[in-house]
CSV table of C-alpha atoms in Angstrom, one decimal:
chain,number,residue,atom,x,y,z
A,484,MET,CA,-4.8,11.0,-16.4
A,485,ASP,CA,-2.9,8.6,-18.6
A,486,LEU,CA,1.2,10.0,-17.7
A,487,THR,CA,3.1,7.1,-19.3
A,488,GLU,CA,2.5,4.0,-21.2
A,489,ARG,CA,4.9,0.9,-19.7
A,490,GLY,CA,8.2,1.3,-19.4
A,491,HIS,CA,9.6,-1.4,-20.8
A,492,GLY,CA,9.0,-1.4,-24.3
A,493,GLY,CA,4.8,-2.7,-23.7
A,494,ALA,CA,2.2,-0.4,-25.9
A,495,THR,CA,-0.8,-1.3,-23.1
A,496,PRO,CA,-1.0,1.5,-20.9
A,497,SER,CA,-0.6,0.3,-16.9
A,498,GLN,CA,-2.4,-0.4,-14.1
A,499,LEU,CA,-0.9,2.3,-12.5
A,500,ASN,CA,-2.3,4.5,-15.1
A,501,ARG,CA,-5.6,3.2,-14.5
A,502,LEU,CA,-5.3,4.2,-10.7
A,503,LEU,CA,-4.4,7.6,-11.8
A,504,GLY,CA,-7.6,7.3,-13.7
A,505,LEU,CA,-9.7,6.5,-11.1
A,506,ALA,CA,-8.4,9.2,-9.0
A,507,ASP,CA,-9.0,12.1,-11.8
A,508,ALA,CA,-12.8,12.6,-9.9
A,509,ALA,CA,-11.2,12.8,-6.4
A,510,ALA,CA,-10.7,16.4,-4.7
A,511,PRO,CA,-6.5,16.1,-3.7
A,512,ALA,CA,-6.1,14.7,-0.3
A,513,ARG,CA,-4.2,16.6,2.0
A,514,THR,CA,-0.8,15.4,2.9
A,515,ALA,CA,1.9,15.8,5.1
A,516,VAL,CA,4.9,15.3,3.2
A,517,VAL,CA,7.5,14.2,6.4
A,518,HIS,CA,11.0,15.7,5.9
A,519,PRO,CA,11.4,16.6,2.1
A,520,VAL,CA,15.0,18.1,2.2
A,521,ASP,CA,16.0,16.5,-0.8
A,522,ALA,CA,15.4,17.0,-5.1
A,523,VAL,CA,13.5,13.6,-5.1
A,524,SER,CA,10.8,13.7,-2.1
A,525,LEU,CA,10.3,17.5,-3.2
A,526,GLU,CA,9.8,16.8,-6.9
A,527,GLY,CA,7.5,13.8,-6.5
A,528,ALA,CA,5.0,15.8,-4.1
A,529,VAL,CA,5.1,19.0,-6.2
A,530,GLU,CA,4.1,16.8,-9.3
A,531,ALA,CA,1.5,15.3,-7.4
A,532,ALA,CA,-0.1,18.6,-6.0
A,533,ARG,CA,0.6,19.7,-9.6
A,534,ILE,CA,-1.8,17.3,-11.2
A,535,GLY,CA,-4.3,17.1,-8.2
A,536,LEU,CA,-3.3,14.2,-6.5
A,537,ILE,CA,-2.4,16.0,-3.1
A,538,GLU,CA,-2.4,19.2,-1.4
A,539,PRO,CA,0.7,19.2,0.1
A,540,VAL,CA,2.3,20.4,3.7
A,541,LEU,CA,6.3,19.8,3.6
A,542,ILE,CA,6.9,19.3,7.4
A,543,GLY,CA,10.6,19.4,8.1
A,544,PRO,CA,13.6,22.0,8.8
A,545,ALA,CA,12.7,24.9,6.8
A,546,GLY,CA,16.0,26.2,6.0
A,547,ARG,CA,17.0,22.5,3.9
A,548,ILE,CA,14.0,22.4,2.4
A,549,ASP,CA,14.4,25.8,1.0
A,550,LYS,CA,17.7,24.6,0.2
A,551,ALA,CA,17.2,22.3,-1.8
A,552,ALA,CA,14.0,23.2,-3.4
A,553,GLU,CA,16.5,26.2,-5.0
A,554,ALA,CA,19.1,23.9,-6.0
A,555,ALA,CA,16.7,21.4,-8.1
A,556,GLY,CA,15.2,24.7,-10.0
A,557,ILE,CA,11.8,23.2,-8.0
A,558,ASP,CA,9.3,25.8,-7.2
A,559,ILE,CA,7.4,25.5,-3.9
A,560,THR,CA,6.3,29.2,-3.7
A,561,GLY,CA,2.4,29.0,-2.0
A,562,ILE,CA,3.1,25.9,-0.2
A,563,GLU,CA,2.3,25.2,3.0
A,564,ARG,CA,5.3,24.5,5.5
A,565,VAL,CA,5.9,23.2,9.2
A,566,ASP,CA,9.0,24.3,10.4
A,567,VAL,CA,10.7,21.9,12.8
A,568,GLU,CA,14.2,21.2,13.9
A,569,HIS,CA,15.1,17.6,12.7
A,570,SER,CA,13.4,14.5,11.1
A,571,HIS,CA,12.5,13.1,13.9
A,572,ALA,CA,10.4,15.7,15.1
A,573,ALA,CA,8.7,16.3,11.3
A,574,ALA,CA,7.4,12.5,11.8
A,575,GLU,CA,5.9,13.2,15.4
A,576,ALA,CA,3.9,16.6,13.9
A,577,ALA,CA,2.8,14.9,11.0
A,578,CYS,CA,1.4,12.2,13.0
A,579,ALA,CA,-0.1,15.0,15.2
A,580,LEU,CA,-1.7,16.8,12.5
A,581,ALA,CA,-3.4,13.2,10.9
A,582,ARG,CA,-4.4,13.2,14.6
A,583,ASP,CA,-6.5,15.9,14.9
A,584,GLY,CA,-7.6,15.3,11.2
A,585,SER,CA,-5.5,18.2,9.5
A,586,VAL,CA,-4.1,15.9,7.1
A,587,GLU,CA,-5.7,13.0,5.2
A,588,ALA,CA,-2.2,11.1,4.2
A,589,LEU,CA,1.5,11.0,5.0
A,590,MET,CA,4.0,11.0,2.6
A,591,LYS,CA,7.6,9.7,3.7
A,592,GLY,CA,10.7,12.1,2.3
A,593,SER,CA,14.2,11.6,3.3
A,594,LEU,CA,13.9,10.3,6.3
A,595,HIS,CA,14.6,6.3,7.3
A,596,THR,CA,11.1,4.5,7.1
A,597,ASP,CA,11.9,3.0,10.6
A,598,GLU,CA,11.9,6.3,11.9
A,599,LEU,CA,8.7,7.4,10.5
A,600,LEU,CA,6.5,4.1,11.4
A,601,GLY,CA,8.4,5.0,14.8
A,602,ALA,CA,6.6,7.7,15.0
A,603,VAL,CA,3.2,6.5,13.7
A,604,VAL,CA,3.3,3.2,16.0
A,605,ASP,CA,3.7,5.1,19.2
A,606,ARG,CA,1.5,4.3,21.4
A,607,THR,CA,0.5,8.4,23.1
A,608,LYS,CA,1.2,10.1,19.8
A,609,GLY,CA,1.3,7.8,16.9
A,610,LEU,CA,-2.2,6.6,14.2
A,611,ARG,CA,-2.7,3.4,15.6
A,612,THR,CA,-6.0,1.8,15.2
A,613,ASP,CA,-7.5,-1.5,16.5
A,614,ARG,CA,-5.6,-3.1,13.3
A,615,ARG,CA,-2.1,-4.1,13.0
A,616,MET,CA,-0.5,-2.2,10.7
A,617,SER,CA,0.6,-3.7,7.1
A,618,HIS,CA,2.5,-2.6,3.4
A,619,VAL,CA,0.5,-3.5,0.3
A,620,PHE,CA,2.4,-3.3,-3.1
A,621,ILE,CA,0.1,-2.7,-6.1
A,622,MET,CA,1.7,-4.6,-9.0
A,623,ASP,CA,1.5,-4.3,-12.6
A,624,VAL,CA,3.1,-7.1,-14.3
A,625,PRO,CA,2.9,-7.3,-17.6
A,626,THR,CA,1.9,-10.4,-18.1
A,627,TYR,CA,-0.8,-10.6,-15.7
A,628,PRO,CA,-4.3,-9.1,-16.8
A,629,ARG,CA,-5.1,-7.5,-13.3
A,630,PRO,CA,-3.5,-5.5,-10.6
A,631,LEU,CA,-2.0,-7.8,-8.3
A,632,PHE,CA,-1.8,-7.0,-4.7
A,633,ILE,CA,0.9,-8.2,-2.8
A,634,SER,CA,1.1,-8.0,1.4
A,635,ASP,CA,2.8,-7.9,3.6
A,636,ALA,CA,6.8,-7.5,2.0
A,637,ALA,CA,7.7,-4.3,4.3
A,638,ILE,CA,6.7,-4.4,7.8
A,639,ASN,CA,5.6,-7.5,9.9
A,640,ILE,CA,8.7,-10.0,9.3
A,641,ALA,CA,7.3,-13.2,11.0
A,642,PRO,CA,3.3,-12.6,11.6
A,643,ASP,CA,1.4,-14.8,13.5
A,644,LEU,CA,-2.4,-15.7,12.7
A,645,ALA,CA,-3.7,-12.7,14.3
A,646,THR,CA,-1.6,-10.3,12.5
A,647,LYS,CA,-2.0,-12.3,8.9
A,648,ALA,CA,-5.9,-11.6,9.5
A,649,ASP,CA,-5.7,-7.9,9.9
A,650,ILE,CA,-3.1,-8.3,6.7
A,651,VAL,CA,-5.9,-9.7,4.9
A,652,ARG,CA,-8.4,-7.1,6.3
A,653,ASN,CA,-5.9,-4.3,5.3
A,654,ALA,CA,-5.5,-5.6,1.6
A,655,ILE,CA,-9.2,-6.3,0.8
A,656,ASP,CA,-9.8,-2.6,2.5
A,657,CYS,CA,-7.1,-1.7,-0.1
A,658,ALA,CA,-8.8,-3.6,-3.2
A,659,HIS,CA,-12.1,-1.9,-2.3
A,660,ALA,CA,-10.8,1.5,-2.4
A,661,LEU,CA,-8.9,0.7,-5.6
A,662,GLY,CA,-11.7,-0.6,-7.3
A,663,VAL,CA,-12.2,-4.0,-6.6
A,664,PRO,CA,-15.3,-4.9,-5.2
A,665,GLU,CA,-14.8,-8.2,-4.2
A,666,PRO,CA,-11.2,-9.4,-4.4
A,667,ARG,CA,-10.2,-12.7,-4.8
A,668,VAL,CA,-7.5,-13.5,-1.8
A,669,ALA,CA,-4.8,-16.7,-2.3
A,670,LEU,CA,-3.0,-17.4,1.3
A,671,LEU,CA,0.2,-18.3,0.0
A,672,ALA,CA,2.1,-21.4,1.1
A,673,ALA,CA,4.9,-23.6,-0.7
A,674,VAL,CA,1.9,-26.3,-1.3
A,675,GLU,CA,-1.7,-26.4,-1.7
A,676,THR,CA,-2.6,-28.7,0.7
A,677,VAL,CA,-2.5,-28.6,4.5
A,678,HIS,CA,0.7,-29.7,6.2
A,679,PRO,CA,0.7,-30.2,9.9
A,680,THR,CA,4.4,-29.8,9.7
A,681,MET,CA,4.2,-26.6,7.6
A,682,PRO,CA,2.8,-23.3,9.3
A,683,ALA,CA,2.0,-21.3,6.7
A,684,THR,CA,-0.4,-24.2,5.3
A,685,LEU,CA,-2.2,-23.9,8.6
A,686,ASP,CA,-2.6,-20.5,8.7
A,687,ALA,CA,-4.2,-20.6,5.7
A,688,ALA,CA,-6.6,-22.8,6.7
A,689,ALA,CA,-7.4,-21.3,9.6
A,690,LEU,CA,-8.2,-17.9,7.7
A,691,CYS,CA,-10.3,-19.2,5.5
A,692,LYS,CA,-12.7,-21.0,8.4
A,693,MET,CA,-12.7,-17.1,9.8
A,694,ALA,CA,-13.3,-16.0,6.6
A,695,ASP,CA,-16.4,-18.7,6.4
A,696,ARG,CA,-17.7,-17.9,9.9
A,697,GLY,CA,-17.5,-14.0,9.1
A,698,GLN,CA,-14.5,-12.8,11.0
A,699,ILE,CA,-12.8,-11.6,7.6
A,700,GLU,CA,-15.4,-9.8,4.9
A,701,GLY,CA,-15.4,-8.2,1.7
A,702,ALA,CA,-13.7,-10.8,-0.2
A,703,ILE,CA,-13.4,-14.4,-1.6
A,704,ILE,CA,-10.5,-16.7,0.2
A,705,ASP,CA,-8.7,-19.6,-0.3
A,706,GLY,CA,-5.6,-21.6,0.8
A,707,PRO,CA,-3.2,-22.7,1.3
A,708,LEU,CA,-2.2,-22.1,-2.5
A,709,ALA,CA,1.2,-22.2,-4.3
A,710,PHE,CA,2.1,-19.2,-6.0
A,711,ASP,CA,1.9,-21.0,-9.5
A,712,ASN,CA,-1.7,-22.1,-8.9
A,713,ALA,CA,-3.0,-18.8,-7.4
A,714,VAL,CA,-2.2,-16.5,-10.4
A,715,SER,CA,-1.9,-19.2,-13.7
A,716,PRO,CA,-5.2,-21.2,-14.3
A,717,GLU,CA,-3.2,-23.8,-16.3
A,718,ALA,CA,-1.2,-24.5,-13.6
A,719,ALA,CA,-4.4,-24.5,-11.2
A,720,GLU,CA,-6.3,-26.9,-13.8
A,721,ARG,CA,-3.2,-29.3,-14.1
A,722,LYS,CA,-3.5,-29.8,-10.4
A,723,GLY,CA,-7.0,-30.3,-10.2
A,724,ILE,CA,-7.5,-27.8,-8.1
A,725,ARG,CA,-11.5,-26.3,-7.9
A,726,SER,CA,-11.5,-22.9,-6.6
A,727,PRO,CA,-12.7,-19.3,-7.2
A,728,VAL,CA,-9.5,-17.9,-6.7
A,729,ALA,CA,-6.8,-20.1,-8.2
A,730,GLY,CA,-5.4,-18.9,-11.5
A,731,ARG,CA,-7.3,-15.8,-11.0
A,732,ALA,CA,-6.0,-13.9,-7.7
A,733,ASP,CA,-6.3,-10.2,-7.1
A,734,ILE,CA,-4.2,-10.4,-3.6
A,735,LEU,CA,-1.5,-13.0,-2.6
A,736,ILE,CA,-0.5,-13.1,1.0
A,737,VAL,CA,2.6,-14.1,1.8
A,738,PRO,CA,3.8,-15.9,4.7
A,739,ASP,CA,6.4,-14.0,6.0
A,740,ILE,CA,8.2,-10.8,4.6
A,741,GLU,CA,11.1,-12.7,3.5
A,742,ALA,CA,8.9,-14.7,1.0
A,743,GLY,CA,6.9,-11.3,0.1
A,744,ASN,CA,10.1,-9.1,-0.4
A,745,MET,CA,11.7,-12.2,-3.1
A,746,MET,CA,8.8,-12.4,-4.8
A,747,ALA,CA,8.0,-8.3,-5.3
A,748,LYS,CA,11.8,-8.0,-6.3
A,749,GLN,CA,11.6,-10.8,-8.8
A,750,LEU,CA,8.8,-9.8,-10.2
A,751,PHE,CA,10.4,-5.8,-10.6
A,752,TYR,CA,13.5,-7.3,-12.1
A,753,LEU,CA,12.5,-10.4,-14.2
A,754,ALA,CA,8.8,-9.8,-15.3
A,755,ALA,CA,9.4,-5.8,-15.7
A,756,ALA,CA,6.9,-5.1,-13.0
A,757,GLN,CA,5.8,-0.9,-11.9
A,758,SER,CA,4.3,-0.8,-8.4
A,759,ALA,CA,2.6,1.7,-6.2
A,760,GLY,CA,2.6,0.8,-2.2
A,761,LEU,CA,0.9,1.9,1.0
A,762,VAL,CA,0.8,1.6,4.7
A,763,MET,CA,-2.4,0.3,5.3
A,764,GLY,CA,-4.2,-0.2,9.0
A,765,ALA,CA,-3.0,3.6,10.3
A,766,ARG,CA,-5.5,6.0,10.8
A,767,VAL,CA,-4.4,7.5,7.1
A,768,PRO,CA,-2.4,5.9,4.3
A,769,ILE,CA,0.8,5.9,4.2
A,770,MET,CA,3.1,6.2,1.0
A,771,LEU,CA,6.6,4.8,1.9
A,772,THR,CA,7.7,6.2,-1.5
A,773,SER,CA,12.1,5.6,-1.9
A,774,ARG,CA,14.7,6.9,-4.1
A,775,ALA,CA,14.6,4.0,-6.5
A,776,ASP,CA,10.9,4.2,-7.3
A,777,GLY,CA,10.2,6.0,-10.6
A,778,ARG,CA,8.0,9.1,-11.4
A,779,LEU,CA,5.0,6.5,-12.5
A,780,SER,CA,5.2,5.0,-9.3
A,781,ARG,CA,5.3,7.9,-6.7
A,782,LEU,CA,2.3,9.4,-8.9
A,783,ALA,CA,0.5,6.1,-8.9
A,784,SER,CA,1.1,5.9,-4.9
A,785,ALA,CA,-0.3,9.2,-4.3
A,786,ALA,CA,-3.3,8.1,-6.3
A,787,ALA,CA,-4.0,5.2,-4.2
A,788,ALA,CA,-3.5,7.1,-1.0
A,789,LEU,CA,-6.0,9.8,-2.1
A,790,LEU,CA,-8.8,6.7,-2.8
A,791,VAL,CA,-8.2,5.2,0.1
A,792,ALA,CA,-8.2,8.4,2.1
A,793,ARG,CA,-11.5,9.1,0.2
A,794,ARG,CA,-12.9,5.7,1.2
A,795,GLN,CA,-12.2,6.4,4.7
A,796,LYS,CA,-13.9,9.7,4.4
A,797,SER,CA,-16.9,7.9,3.4
A,798,ALA,CA,-16.9,5.5,5.7
A,799,ARG,CA,-16.5,8.0,8.6
A,800,ALA,CA,-19.6,9.7,7.6
A,801,ALA,CA,-21.7,6.7,7.0
A,802,LYS,CA,-20.7,5.8,10.5
A,803,GLN,CA,-21.7,8.9,11.9
A,804,GLU,CA,-24.9,9.5,9.6
A,805,SER,CA,-26.4,5.3,10.8
A,806,PRO,CA,-28.2,5.4,14.0
A,807,ALA,CA,-27.0,4.4,17.4
């Protein structure tokens, strides 16, 4: 499934098209589309359904959904709907469907991210697991030869060490589902040496030791690394860094939300990057699409959610089959 070339003049198919290709063979994920009362969210859900990525369940005020579909000329005939009064009720209903296994993923519609995530993190009615939730950007950077995962640039503001460990675990799980069997994880800081006065370097060193002791598995982890020597073999060589991660990182773990947000936006606007994104660590993957996202980004996020949902289903089946 190759929907488009790079949107900025390049001729090489993007890493996001690679995601769509990986999702080709999987059955669509039954997905709660939360409060899709505008043309953008309806178009994204309907097109993702048309190409076999999701089986949508539209949750929101039925009258507003119908009105938005009619105004935009979108045919939603035959798509299952759950009629609720308002956006908050839509978020709660989506979580209820995910808790009982009726849907395998959530897709944000026309409501604030905080409203959706507020329902997701509710301790009695939400979708919490033993992990902290975190957001993973899946970036296609034209100058980088592989998909680049960045976390967390959207949810955890100033994560402590325990939260960072879950951010790393969630990013590793996402990379595994998207076809990277042993991702190289760079724990970013301003420098590549441990400084007692720089907390990001101390956290990076602790996370590396946790990986050494088997507390974080499934990846090759190193840090602290500065951004340049995480992604550039030349920069790593100039600084004499000997590391299986330096210059070839698949996953970049940022110190806090401000660093992650600025990094992602710099890549979007200065490096012509495109992205998909998921919230990981909940019972189901969550797509936080925004009005600014392009068509390919929306579809790639749906493909990523499908791949994560399928991996989660396989893991649950394997757990049930294993002897107690």
